[in-house]
Amino acid sequence: MAIANQWRHYRLLDAGAGMKMERWGKVTLVRPDPQVIWPRRAGPKWTDWDGYYHRSDRGGGKWEFNTKLPDSWHLDYDSLGLRFRISPTSFKHTGLFPEQAVNWEWCTERIKTARAAGREVNVLNLFGYTGGATCAAAKAGANVCHVDAAEGMVKWCRENAALSGLADAPIRYIVDDCLKFVRREIRRGRTYDAIIMDPPTYGRGSGGEMWKLESHLWELLDECGKLLSDQPVFFLINAYTARLSPTVVGNLLAELAHQKRLGGTITSGEVGLPIEADGKTLPCGVYGRWEH
């Protein structure tokens, strides 16, 4: 498992009984997590929190706040010189998945290696959300195309890029359905040296198109293969779903590499966060990585 343990300003304090307690800078939040099915160990009650997200039996939920919080605040990832805007949303998220730092580090290393060899690296980030991977790739010197169907998330990515000193970096911000965008890029004759994607289990495109991971992931991968340059650097898939095992994601990349005669190396596994209270690890999804 790849564990995101390089954070200085984020901490996963404790987890149990369906909930996790996290420290985001100076703010402590308690949120539900579907992976936390083990009981809480005996210890102090979780009372010293600023925000608590209560899940509703009818779906969704709402925040309860012990203190008046700002609408948003900033969180630094010092290892890569990145800064992000954090804001508790109505659907329990904060705008950042801290476990993804392990993928940012992995991408950064490969981009810098290619750049040191004199290459220009063009990266496509699909389902880019608020742009953690986009900012990391741009910081490493890549040209990045960031695509997400939600206009608000693309705007958030632009804010994170500016906070990270990347306001003038070569980043294209695209609001579009990812599969439709990929097909248009194929028709335009564009190619990319690296592709990153973090597809949801379910979702809708900008025009209401329905996305279902098991039904559409291979179709998207097959199309993305047509966008790869003659000398691609890497292909990264991340998925936060219990429906896919790391082996399945690795097998998908192996099939893509076989069909496109890519060669290279494939690895797959889980990403996770260390839990301070008892030393457990919270699993936060799976990844598959192809590299030349």
PDB file of C-alpha atoms in Angstrom:
ATOM      1  CA  MET A   1       0.000   0.000   0.000  1.00  0.00           C
ATOM      2  CA  ALA A   2       1.188   3.518  -0.845  1.00  0.00           C
ATOM      3  CA  ILE A   3       0.704   5.573   2.333  1.00  0.00           C
ATOM      4  CA  ALA A   4       0.496   9.360   2.232  1.00  0.00           C
ATOM      5  CA  ASN A   5       2.633  10.107   5.280  1.00  0.00           C
ATOM      6  CA  GLN A   6       4.474  13.257   4.176  1.00  0.00           C
ATOM      7  CA  TRP A   7       1.810  15.739   5.264  1.00  0.00           C
ATOM      8  CA  ARG A   8       2.722  18.335   7.892  1.00  0.00           C
ATOM      9  CA  HIS A   9      -0.572  20.233   8.000  1.00  0.00           C
ATOM     10  CA  TYR A  10      -3.055  17.381   7.600  1.00  0.00           C
ATOM     11  CA  ARG A  11      -3.517  14.590  10.162  1.00  0.00           C
ATOM     12  CA  LEU A  12      -5.942  11.672  10.395  1.00  0.00           C
ATOM     13  CA  LEU A  13      -6.346  11.642  14.167  1.00  0.00           C
ATOM     14  CA  ASP A  14      -8.661   8.677  14.692  1.00  0.00           C
ATOM     15  CA  ALA A  15     -11.200   6.475  12.912  1.00  0.00           C
ATOM     16  CA  GLY A  16     -13.851   3.973  13.946  1.00  0.00           C
ATOM     17  CA  ALA A  17     -17.570   3.150  13.855  1.00  0.00           C
ATOM     18  CA  GLY A  18     -18.039   4.659  10.418  1.00  0.00           C
ATOM     19  CA  MET A  19     -16.403   8.021  11.191  1.00  0.00           C
ATOM     20  CA  LYS A  20     -12.983   9.645  10.918  1.00  0.00           C
ATOM     21  CA  MET A  21     -11.567  12.625  12.798  1.00  0.00           C
ATOM     22  CA  GLU A  22      -9.145  14.786  10.814  1.00  0.00           C
ATOM     23  CA  ARG A  23      -7.066  17.885  11.389  1.00  0.00           C
ATOM     24  CA  TRP A  24      -7.006  20.253   8.399  1.00  0.00           C
ATOM     25  CA  GLY A  25      -4.510  22.904   9.383  1.00  0.00           C
ATOM     26  CA  LYS A  26      -6.032  24.367  12.558  1.00  0.00           C
ATOM     27  CA  VAL A  27      -9.515  22.950  11.922  1.00  0.00           C
ATOM     28  CA  THR A  28     -10.733  19.577  13.217  1.00  0.00           C
ATOM     29  CA  LEU A  29     -13.491  17.875  11.219  1.00  0.00           C
ATOM     30  CA  VAL A  30     -15.386  14.629  11.818  1.00  0.00           C
ATOM     31  CA  ARG A  31     -16.790  12.965   8.708  1.00  0.00           C
ATOM     32  CA  PRO A  32     -18.298   9.608   7.742  1.00  0.00           C
ATOM     33  CA  ASP A  33     -16.211   7.154   5.738  1.00  0.00           C
ATOM     34  CA  PRO A  34     -17.645   3.947   4.215  1.00  0.00           C
ATOM     35  CA  GLN A  35     -14.377   2.044   4.731  1.00  0.00           C
ATOM     36  CA  VAL A  36     -14.358   2.551   8.499  1.00  0.00           C
ATOM     37  CA  ILE A  37     -16.405  -0.472   9.517  1.00  0.00           C
ATOM     38  CA  TRP A  38     -14.318  -1.407  12.582  1.00  0.00           C
ATOM     39  CA  PRO A  39     -15.339  -0.198  16.093  1.00  0.00           C
ATOM     40  CA  ARG A  40     -13.692   2.667  17.894  1.00  0.00           C
ATOM     41  CA  ARG A  41     -11.232   1.754  20.615  1.00  0.00           C
ATOM     42  CA  ALA A  42     -11.975   2.919  24.125  1.00  0.00           C
ATOM     43  CA  GLY A  43     -10.585   6.359  24.734  1.00  0.00           C
ATOM     44  CA  PRO A  44     -11.552  10.012  25.033  1.00  0.00           C
ATOM     45  CA  LYS A  45     -14.797  10.958  23.334  1.00  0.00           C
ATOM     46  CA  TRP A  46     -14.592  13.023  20.182  1.00  0.00           C
ATOM     47  CA  THR A  47     -15.670  16.349  21.607  1.00  0.00           C
ATOM     48  CA  ASP A  48     -12.879  18.682  20.521  1.00  0.00           C
ATOM     49  CA  TRP A  49     -14.054  19.192  16.949  1.00  0.00           C
ATOM     50  CA  ASP A  50     -14.946  22.266  14.908  1.00  0.00           C
ATOM     51  CA  GLY A  51     -17.224  20.611  12.368  1.00  0.00           C
ATOM     52  CA  TYR A  52     -19.177  17.337  12.409  1.00  0.00           C
ATOM     53  CA  TYR A  53     -20.950  15.953   9.343  1.00  0.00           C
ATOM     54  CA  HIS A  54     -24.132  14.074  10.220  1.00  0.00           C
ATOM     55  CA  ARG A  55     -25.274  11.568   7.625  1.00  0.00           C
ATOM     56  CA  SER A  56     -29.023  11.500   6.965  1.00  0.00           C
ATOM     57  CA  ASP A  57     -30.960   8.228   6.729  1.00  0.00           C
ATOM     58  CA  ARG A  58     -32.639   9.704   3.652  1.00  0.00           C
ATOM     59  CA  GLY A  59     -29.340  10.418   1.901  1.00  0.00           C
ATOM     60  CA  GLY A  60     -26.957  13.349   2.070  1.00  0.00           C
ATOM     61  CA  GLY A  61     -26.452  15.068   5.397  1.00  0.00           C
ATOM     62  CA  LYS A  62     -25.440  18.345   6.986  1.00  0.00           C
ATOM     63  CA  TRP A  63     -22.668  19.944   8.985  1.00  0.00           C
ATOM     64  CA  GLU A  64     -22.841  20.891  12.647  1.00  0.00           C
ATOM     65  CA  PHE A  65     -20.246  23.437  13.769  1.00  0.00           C
ATOM     66  CA  ASN A  66     -18.925  23.971  17.295  1.00  0.00           C
ATOM     67  CA  THR A  67     -17.084  27.103  16.229  1.00  0.00           C
ATOM     68  CA  LYS A  68     -17.649  29.665  13.513  1.00  0.00           C
ATOM     69  CA  LEU A  69     -15.368  28.657  10.680  1.00  0.00           C
ATOM     70  CA  PRO A  70     -14.358  30.742   7.683  1.00  0.00           C
ATOM     71  CA  ASP A  71     -15.938  29.745   4.394  1.00  0.00           C
ATOM     72  CA  SER A  72     -12.534  28.413   3.362  1.00  0.00           C
ATOM     73  CA  TRP A  73      -8.898  28.264   4.436  1.00  0.00           C
ATOM     74  CA  HIS A  74      -5.589  27.111   2.976  1.00  0.00           C
ATOM     75  CA  LEU A  75      -3.622  23.899   3.402  1.00  0.00           C
ATOM     76  CA  ASP A  76      -0.015  23.453   2.263  1.00  0.00           C
ATOM     77  CA  TYR A  77       1.658  20.324   0.952  1.00  0.00           C
ATOM     78  CA  ASP A  78       5.225  21.374   1.621  1.00  0.00           C
ATOM     79  CA  SER A  79       6.953  18.482  -0.143  1.00  0.00           C
ATOM     80  CA  LEU A  80       5.895  19.798  -3.561  1.00  0.00           C
ATOM     81  CA  GLY A  81       5.296  23.455  -2.738  1.00  0.00           C
ATOM     82  CA  LEU A  82       1.535  23.233  -3.264  1.00  0.00           C
ATOM     83  CA  ARG A  83      -1.266  25.138  -1.554  1.00  0.00           C
ATOM     84  CA  PHE A  84      -4.973  24.277  -1.657  1.00  0.00           C
ATOM     85  CA  ARG A  85      -8.228  25.954  -0.718  1.00  0.00           C
ATOM     86  CA  ILE A  86     -10.174  23.856   1.798  1.00  0.00           C
ATOM     87  CA  SER A  87     -13.921  24.288   2.287  1.00  0.00           C
ATOM     88  CA  PRO A  88     -16.477  21.920   3.855  1.00  0.00           C
ATOM     89  CA  THR A  89     -19.058  21.183   1.155  1.00  0.00           C
ATOM     90  CA  SER A  90     -22.682  20.125   1.507  1.00  0.00           C
ATOM     91  CA  PHE A  91     -21.735  16.608   0.384  1.00  0.00           C
ATOM     92  CA  LYS A  92     -19.138  16.154   3.206  1.00  0.00           C
ATOM     93  CA  HIS A  93     -16.017  16.677   1.072  1.00  0.00           C
ATOM     94  CA  THR A  94     -13.450  19.406   1.679  1.00  0.00           C
ATOM     95  CA  GLY A  95     -12.140  19.880  -1.848  1.00  0.00           C
ATOM     96  CA  LEU A  96      -9.040  17.727  -1.343  1.00  0.00           C
ATOM     97  CA  PHE A  97      -8.225  14.030  -1.030  1.00  0.00           C
ATOM     98  CA  PRO A  98      -4.986  14.001   0.993  1.00  0.00           C
ATOM     99  CA  GLU A  99      -4.167  10.357   0.213  1.00  0.00           C
ATOM    100  CA  GLN A 100      -3.588  11.428  -3.400  1.00  0.00           C
ATOM    101  CA  ALA A 101      -0.291  12.997  -2.365  1.00  0.00           C
ATOM    102  CA  VAL A 102       1.367   9.637  -3.089  1.00  0.00           C
ATOM    103  CA  ASN A 103       0.214   9.877  -6.708  1.00  0.00           C
ATOM    104  CA  TRP A 104       1.311  13.522  -6.958  1.00  0.00           C
ATOM    105  CA  GLU A 105       4.787  12.485  -5.804  1.00  0.00           C
ATOM    106  CA  TRP A 106       4.909   9.599  -8.288  1.00  0.00           C
ATOM    107  CA  CYS A 107       3.865  11.766 -11.228  1.00  0.00           C
ATOM    108  CA  THR A 108       6.251  14.544 -10.210  1.00  0.00           C
ATOM    109  CA  GLU A 109       9.249  12.214 -10.203  1.00  0.00           C
ATOM    110  CA  ARG A 110       8.493  10.895 -13.696  1.00  0.00           C
ATOM    111  CA  ILE A 111       7.806  14.312 -15.176  1.00  0.00           C
ATOM    112  CA  LYS A 112      11.030  15.719 -13.752  1.00  0.00           C
ATOM    113  CA  THR A 113      13.008  12.762 -15.082  1.00  0.00           C
ATOM    114  CA  ALA A 114      11.575  13.274 -18.575  1.00  0.00           C
ATOM    115  CA  ARG A 115      12.189  17.027 -18.372  1.00  0.00           C
ATOM    116  CA  ALA A 116      15.796  16.437 -17.286  1.00  0.00           C
ATOM    117  CA  ALA A 117      16.240  14.380 -20.448  1.00  0.00           C
ATOM    118  CA  GLY A 118      15.184  17.394 -22.490  1.00  0.00           C
ATOM    119  CA  ARG A 119      11.595  16.396 -23.135  1.00  0.00           C
ATOM    120  CA  GLU A 120       8.494  18.541 -23.062  1.00  0.00           C
ATOM    121  CA  VAL A 121       5.751  16.663 -21.211  1.00  0.00           C
ATOM    122  CA  ASN A 122       2.069  17.175 -22.028  1.00  0.00           C
ATOM    123  CA  VAL A 123      -0.297  15.780 -19.394  1.00  0.00           C
ATOM    124  CA  LEU A 124      -4.051  15.140 -19.640  1.00  0.00           C
ATOM    125  CA  ASN A 125      -5.872  15.013 -16.293  1.00  0.00           C
ATOM    126  CA  LEU A 126      -9.394  13.592 -16.622  1.00  0.00           C
ATOM    127  CA  PHE A 127     -11.995  13.882 -13.864  1.00  0.00           C
ATOM    128  CA  GLY A 128      -9.527  16.385 -12.469  1.00  0.00           C
ATOM    129  CA  TYR A 129     -11.747  17.610  -9.583  1.00  0.00           C
ATOM    130  CA  THR A 130     -10.055  20.553  -7.782  1.00  0.00           C
ATOM    131  CA  GLY A 131      -6.715  19.901  -9.415  1.00  0.00           C
ATOM    132  CA  GLY A 132      -4.313  18.328  -6.938  1.00  0.00           C
ATOM    133  CA  ALA A 133      -2.683  16.244  -9.678  1.00  0.00           C
ATOM    134  CA  THR A 134      -2.915  19.120 -12.154  1.00  0.00           C
ATOM    135  CA  CYS A 135      -1.030  21.450  -9.823  1.00  0.00           C
ATOM    136  CA  ALA A 136       1.596  18.802  -9.035  1.00  0.00           C
ATOM    137  CA  ALA A 137       2.204  18.078 -12.727  1.00  0.00           C
ATOM    138  CA  ALA A 138       2.406  21.773 -13.611  1.00  0.00           C
ATOM    139  CA  LYS A 139       4.761  22.420 -10.692  1.00  0.00           C
ATOM    140  CA  ALA A 140       7.026  19.682 -12.055  1.00  0.00           C
ATOM    141  CA  GLY A 141       7.206  21.503 -15.399  1.00  0.00           C
ATOM    142  CA  ALA A 142       4.518  19.813 -17.485  1.00  0.00           C
ATOM    143  CA  ASN A 143       1.920  21.372 -19.758  1.00  0.00           C
ATOM    144  CA  VAL A 144      -1.422  20.231 -18.362  1.00  0.00           C
ATOM    145  CA  CYS A 145      -4.950  19.921 -19.701  1.00  0.00           C
ATOM    146  CA  HIS A 146      -7.417  19.713 -16.793  1.00  0.00           C
ATOM    147  CA  VAL A 147     -10.874  18.314 -17.587  1.00  0.00           C
ATOM    148  CA  ASP A 148     -13.916  17.965 -15.344  1.00  0.00           C
ATOM    149  CA  ALA A 149     -17.648  18.063 -16.070  1.00  0.00           C
ATOM    150  CA  ALA A 150     -18.354  20.314 -13.057  1.00  0.00           C
ATOM    151  CA  GLU A 151     -17.671  23.986 -13.730  1.00  0.00           C
ATOM    152  CA  GLY A 152     -17.293  24.714 -10.015  1.00  0.00           C
ATOM    153  CA  MET A 153     -14.533  22.132  -9.644  1.00  0.00           C
ATOM    154  CA  VAL A 154     -12.620  23.530 -12.614  1.00  0.00           C
ATOM    155  CA  LYS A 155     -12.863  27.003 -11.104  1.00  0.00           C
ATOM    156  CA  TRP A 156     -11.586  25.597  -7.800  1.00  0.00           C
ATOM    157  CA  CYS A 157      -8.640  24.055  -9.646  1.00  0.00           C
ATOM    158  CA  ARG A 158      -7.788  27.444 -11.123  1.00  0.00           C
ATOM    159  CA  GLU A 159      -7.812  28.918  -7.595  1.00  0.00           C
ATOM    160  CA  ASN A 160      -5.540  26.152  -6.304  1.00  0.00           C
ATOM    161  CA  ALA A 161      -3.140  26.729  -9.180  1.00  0.00           C
ATOM    162  CA  ALA A 162      -2.931  30.420  -8.320  1.00  0.00           C
ATOM    163  CA  LEU A 163      -2.373  29.619  -4.634  1.00  0.00           C
ATOM    164  CA  SER A 164       0.454  27.280  -5.666  1.00  0.00           C
ATOM    165  CA  GLY A 165       2.192  29.965  -7.708  1.00  0.00           C
ATOM    166  CA  LEU A 166       0.909  28.530 -10.998  1.00  0.00           C
ATOM    167  CA  ALA A 167      -1.425  31.294 -12.179  1.00  0.00           C
ATOM    168  CA  ASP A 168       0.614  31.687 -15.359  1.00  0.00           C
ATOM    169  CA  ALA A 169       1.527  28.018 -15.792  1.00  0.00           C
ATOM    170  CA  PRO A 170       0.584  26.282 -19.076  1.00  0.00           C
ATOM    171  CA  ILE A 171      -2.687  24.765 -17.829  1.00  0.00           C
ATOM    172  CA  ARG A 172      -5.805  24.440 -19.982  1.00  0.00           C
ATOM    173  CA  TYR A 173      -9.034  24.401 -17.959  1.00  0.00           C
ATOM    174  CA  ILE A 174     -11.835  22.469 -19.676  1.00  0.00           C
ATOM    175  CA  VAL A 175     -15.434  21.953 -18.515  1.00  0.00           C
ATOM    176  CA  ASP A 176     -16.643  18.926 -20.449  1.00  0.00           C
ATOM    177  CA  ASP A 177     -17.666  15.292 -20.385  1.00  0.00           C
ATOM    178  CA  CYS A 178     -14.367  13.404 -20.298  1.00  0.00           C
ATOM    179  CA  LEU A 179     -15.165  10.759 -22.924  1.00  0.00           C
ATOM    180  CA  LYS A 180     -16.559  13.333 -25.352  1.00  0.00           C
ATOM    181  CA  PHE A 181     -13.528  15.551 -24.829  1.00  0.00           C
ATOM    182  CA  VAL A 182     -11.119  12.670 -25.463  1.00  0.00           C
ATOM    183  CA  ARG A 183     -12.870  11.826 -28.729  1.00  0.00           C
ATOM    184  CA  ARG A 184     -12.688  15.440 -29.863  1.00  0.00           C
ATOM    185  CA  GLU A 185      -8.970  15.548 -29.048  1.00  0.00           C
ATOM    186  CA  ILE A 186      -8.475  12.413 -31.167  1.00  0.00           C
ATOM    187  CA  ARG A 187     -10.202  14.109 -34.114  1.00  0.00           C
ATOM    188  CA  ARG A 188      -8.034  17.190 -33.597  1.00  0.00           C
ATOM    189  CA  GLY A 189      -4.913  15.025 -33.802  1.00  0.00           C
ATOM    190  CA  ARG A 190      -3.660  16.014 -30.348  1.00  0.00           C
ATOM    191  CA  THR A 191      -1.435  13.692 -28.320  1.00  0.00           C
ATOM    192  CA  TYR A 192      -0.323  13.529 -24.683  1.00  0.00           C
ATOM    193  CA  ASP A 193       2.766  12.081 -23.061  1.00  0.00           C
ATOM    194  CA  ALA A 194       0.974  11.220 -19.818  1.00  0.00           C
ATOM    195  CA  ILE A 195      -2.629  10.636 -18.798  1.00  0.00           C
ATOM    196  CA  ILE A 196      -4.062  10.809 -15.289  1.00  0.00           C
ATOM    197  CA  MET A 197      -7.620   9.877 -14.408  1.00  0.00           C
ATOM    198  CA  ASP A 198      -9.671   9.509 -11.234  1.00  0.00           C
ATOM    199  CA  PRO A 199     -13.036   8.298 -12.522  1.00  0.00           C
ATOM    200  CA  PRO A 200     -16.076   8.208 -10.216  1.00  0.00           C
ATOM    201  CA  THR A 201     -18.178   5.127  -9.621  1.00  0.00           C
ATOM    202  CA  TYR A 202     -21.167   7.021 -10.969  1.00  0.00           C
ATOM    203  CA  GLY A 203     -21.436  10.446 -12.508  1.00  0.00           C
ATOM    204  CA  ARG A 204     -22.985  12.712 -15.103  1.00  0.00           C
ATOM    205  CA  GLY A 205     -21.308  14.684 -17.843  1.00  0.00           C
ATOM    206  CA  SER A 206     -21.851  18.366 -18.541  1.00  0.00           C
ATOM    207  CA  GLY A 207     -24.743  17.438 -20.851  1.00  0.00           C
ATOM    208  CA  GLY A 208     -26.318  14.961 -18.442  1.00  0.00           C
ATOM    209  CA  GLU A 209     -24.513  11.906 -19.824  1.00  0.00           C
ATOM    210  CA  MET A 210     -24.544   8.983 -17.379  1.00  0.00           C
ATOM    211  CA  TRP A 211     -21.203   7.478 -16.345  1.00  0.00           C
ATOM    212  CA  LYS A 212     -20.919   4.038 -14.720  1.00  0.00           C
ATOM    213  CA  LEU A 213     -17.424   2.854 -13.887  1.00  0.00           C
ATOM    214  CA  GLU A 214     -17.753  -0.836 -14.752  1.00  0.00           C
ATOM    215  CA  SER A 215     -19.554  -0.122 -18.018  1.00  0.00           C
ATOM    216  CA  HIS A 216     -17.515   2.776 -19.349  1.00  0.00           C
ATOM    217  CA  LEU A 217     -13.975   2.613 -17.966  1.00  0.00           C
ATOM    218  CA  TRP A 218     -12.526   0.320 -20.626  1.00  0.00           C
ATOM    219  CA  GLU A 219     -14.211   2.355 -23.376  1.00  0.00           C
ATOM    220  CA  LEU A 220     -12.517   5.471 -22.026  1.00  0.00           C
ATOM    221  CA  LEU A 221      -9.133   3.749 -21.648  1.00  0.00           C
ATOM    222  CA  ASP A 222      -9.305   2.430 -25.196  1.00  0.00           C
ATOM    223  CA  GLU A 223      -9.959   5.923 -26.528  1.00  0.00           C
ATOM    224  CA  CYS A 224      -7.242   7.433 -24.329  1.00  0.00           C
ATOM    225  CA  GLY A 225      -4.771   4.999 -25.866  1.00  0.00           C
ATOM    226  CA  LYS A 226      -5.275   6.810 -29.163  1.00  0.00           C
ATOM    227  CA  LEU A 227      -4.126  10.060 -27.541  1.00  0.00           C
ATOM    228  CA  LEU A 228      -0.786   8.748 -26.326  1.00  0.00           C
ATOM    229  CA  SER A 229       2.305  10.155 -27.994  1.00  0.00           C
ATOM    230  CA  ASP A 230       4.922   7.987 -29.685  1.00  0.00           C
ATOM    231  CA  GLN A 231       6.967   8.014 -26.472  1.00  0.00           C
ATOM    232  CA  PRO A 232       4.505   8.182 -23.576  1.00  0.00           C
ATOM    233  CA  VAL A 233       5.839   8.686 -20.063  1.00  0.00           C
ATOM    234  CA  PHE A 234       3.088   7.280 -17.844  1.00  0.00           C
ATOM    235  CA  PHE A 235      -0.578   6.424 -17.424  1.00  0.00           C
ATOM    236  CA  LEU A 236      -2.165   6.651 -13.964  1.00  0.00           C
ATOM    237  CA  ILE A 237      -5.625   5.461 -12.908  1.00  0.00           C
ATOM    238  CA  ASN A 238      -6.938   6.119  -9.424  1.00  0.00           C
ATOM    239  CA  ALA A 239     -10.331   4.901  -8.241  1.00  0.00           C
ATOM    240  CA  TYR A 240     -12.044   5.380  -4.904  1.00  0.00           C
ATOM    241  CA  THR A 241     -14.433   2.455  -4.992  1.00  0.00           C
ATOM    242  CA  ALA A 242     -14.722  -0.950  -3.385  1.00  0.00           C
ATOM    243  CA  ARG A 243     -15.986  -2.269  -6.729  1.00  0.00           C
ATOM    244  CA  LEU A 244     -12.501  -2.504  -8.240  1.00  0.00           C
ATOM    245  CA  SER A 245      -9.496  -4.341  -6.866  1.00  0.00           C
ATOM    246  CA  PRO A 246      -5.964  -3.178  -7.648  1.00  0.00           C
ATOM    247  CA  THR A 247      -5.548  -6.308  -9.781  1.00  0.00           C
ATOM    248  CA  VAL A 248      -8.502  -5.326 -11.961  1.00  0.00           C
ATOM    249  CA  VAL A 249      -7.039  -1.851 -12.548  1.00  0.00           C
ATOM    250  CA  GLY A 250      -3.657  -3.400 -13.324  1.00  0.00           C
ATOM    251  CA  ASN A 251      -5.287  -5.844 -15.747  1.00  0.00           C
ATOM    252  CA  LEU A 252      -7.003  -2.988 -17.573  1.00  0.00           C
ATOM    253  CA  LEU A 253      -3.687  -1.197 -18.024  1.00  0.00           C
ATOM    254  CA  ALA A 254      -2.016  -4.448 -19.092  1.00  0.00           C
ATOM    255  CA  GLU A 255      -4.632  -4.919 -21.797  1.00  0.00           C
ATOM    256  CA  LEU A 256      -4.175  -1.331 -22.951  1.00  0.00           C
ATOM    257  CA  ALA A 257      -0.389  -1.738 -23.039  1.00  0.00           C
ATOM    258  CA  HIS A 258      -0.751  -4.982 -25.003  1.00  0.00           C
ATOM    259  CA  GLN A 259      -3.123  -3.542 -27.587  1.00  0.00           C
ATOM    260  CA  LYS A 260      -1.074  -0.388 -28.084  1.00  0.00           C
ATOM    261  CA  ARG A 261       2.262  -2.264 -27.949  1.00  0.00           C
ATOM    262  CA  LEU A 262       3.522   0.016 -25.194  1.00  0.00           C
ATOM    263  CA  GLY A 263       5.778  -2.344 -23.283  1.00  0.00           C
ATOM    264  CA  GLY A 264       6.784  -0.700 -20.041  1.00  0.00           C
ATOM    265  CA  THR A 265       5.999  -1.612 -16.448  1.00  0.00           C
ATOM    266  CA  ILE A 266       2.676  -1.854 -14.607  1.00  0.00           C
ATOM    267  CA  THR A 267       2.132  -1.666 -10.859  1.00  0.00           C
ATOM    268  CA  SER A 268      -1.084  -1.548  -8.870  1.00  0.00           C
ATOM    269  CA  GLY A 269      -2.110  -1.304  -5.244  1.00  0.00           C
ATOM    270  CA  GLU A 270      -3.997   0.695  -2.659  1.00  0.00           C
ATOM    271  CA  VAL A 271      -3.521   4.214  -1.374  1.00  0.00           C
ATOM    272  CA  GLY A 272      -4.074   5.007   2.284  1.00  0.00           C
ATOM    273  CA  LEU A 273      -3.631   7.350   5.225  1.00  0.00           C
ATOM    274  CA  PRO A 274      -2.011   6.571   8.598  1.00  0.00           C
ATOM    275  CA  ILE A 275      -4.327   6.771  11.625  1.00  0.00           C
ATOM    276  CA  GLU A 276      -2.484   8.391  14.522  1.00  0.00           C
ATOM    277  CA  ALA A 277      -4.580   7.016  17.384  1.00  0.00           C
ATOM    278  CA  ASP A 278      -3.879   3.319  16.899  1.00  0.00           C
ATOM    279  CA  GLY A 279      -1.452   2.897  14.001  1.00  0.00           C
ATOM    280  CA  LYS A 280      -3.997   1.467  11.581  1.00  0.00           C
ATOM    281  CA  THR A 281      -4.131   2.516   7.956  1.00  0.00           C
ATOM    282  CA  LEU A 282      -7.297   3.847   6.349  1.00  0.00           C
ATOM    283  CA  PRO A 283      -7.632   2.482   2.792  1.00  0.00           C
ATOM    284  CA  CYS A 284      -8.655   5.269   0.434  1.00  0.00           C
ATOM    285  CA  GLY A 285      -8.885   3.650  -2.981  1.00  0.00           C
ATOM    286  CA  VAL A 286      -6.839   1.788  -5.566  1.00  0.00           C
ATOM    287  CA  TYR A 287      -4.386   2.778  -8.251  1.00  0.00           C
ATOM    288  CA  GLY A 288      -2.879   1.348 -11.408  1.00  0.00           C
ATOM    289  CA  ARG A 289       0.285   2.834 -12.930  1.00  0.00           C
ATOM    290  CA  TRP A 290       1.923   2.225 -16.287  1.00  0.00           C
ATOM    291  CA  GLU A 291       5.311   3.757 -17.010  1.00  0.00           C
ATOM    292  CA  HIS A 292       7.694   3.499 -19.915  1.00  0.00           C
TER     293      HIS A 292
END
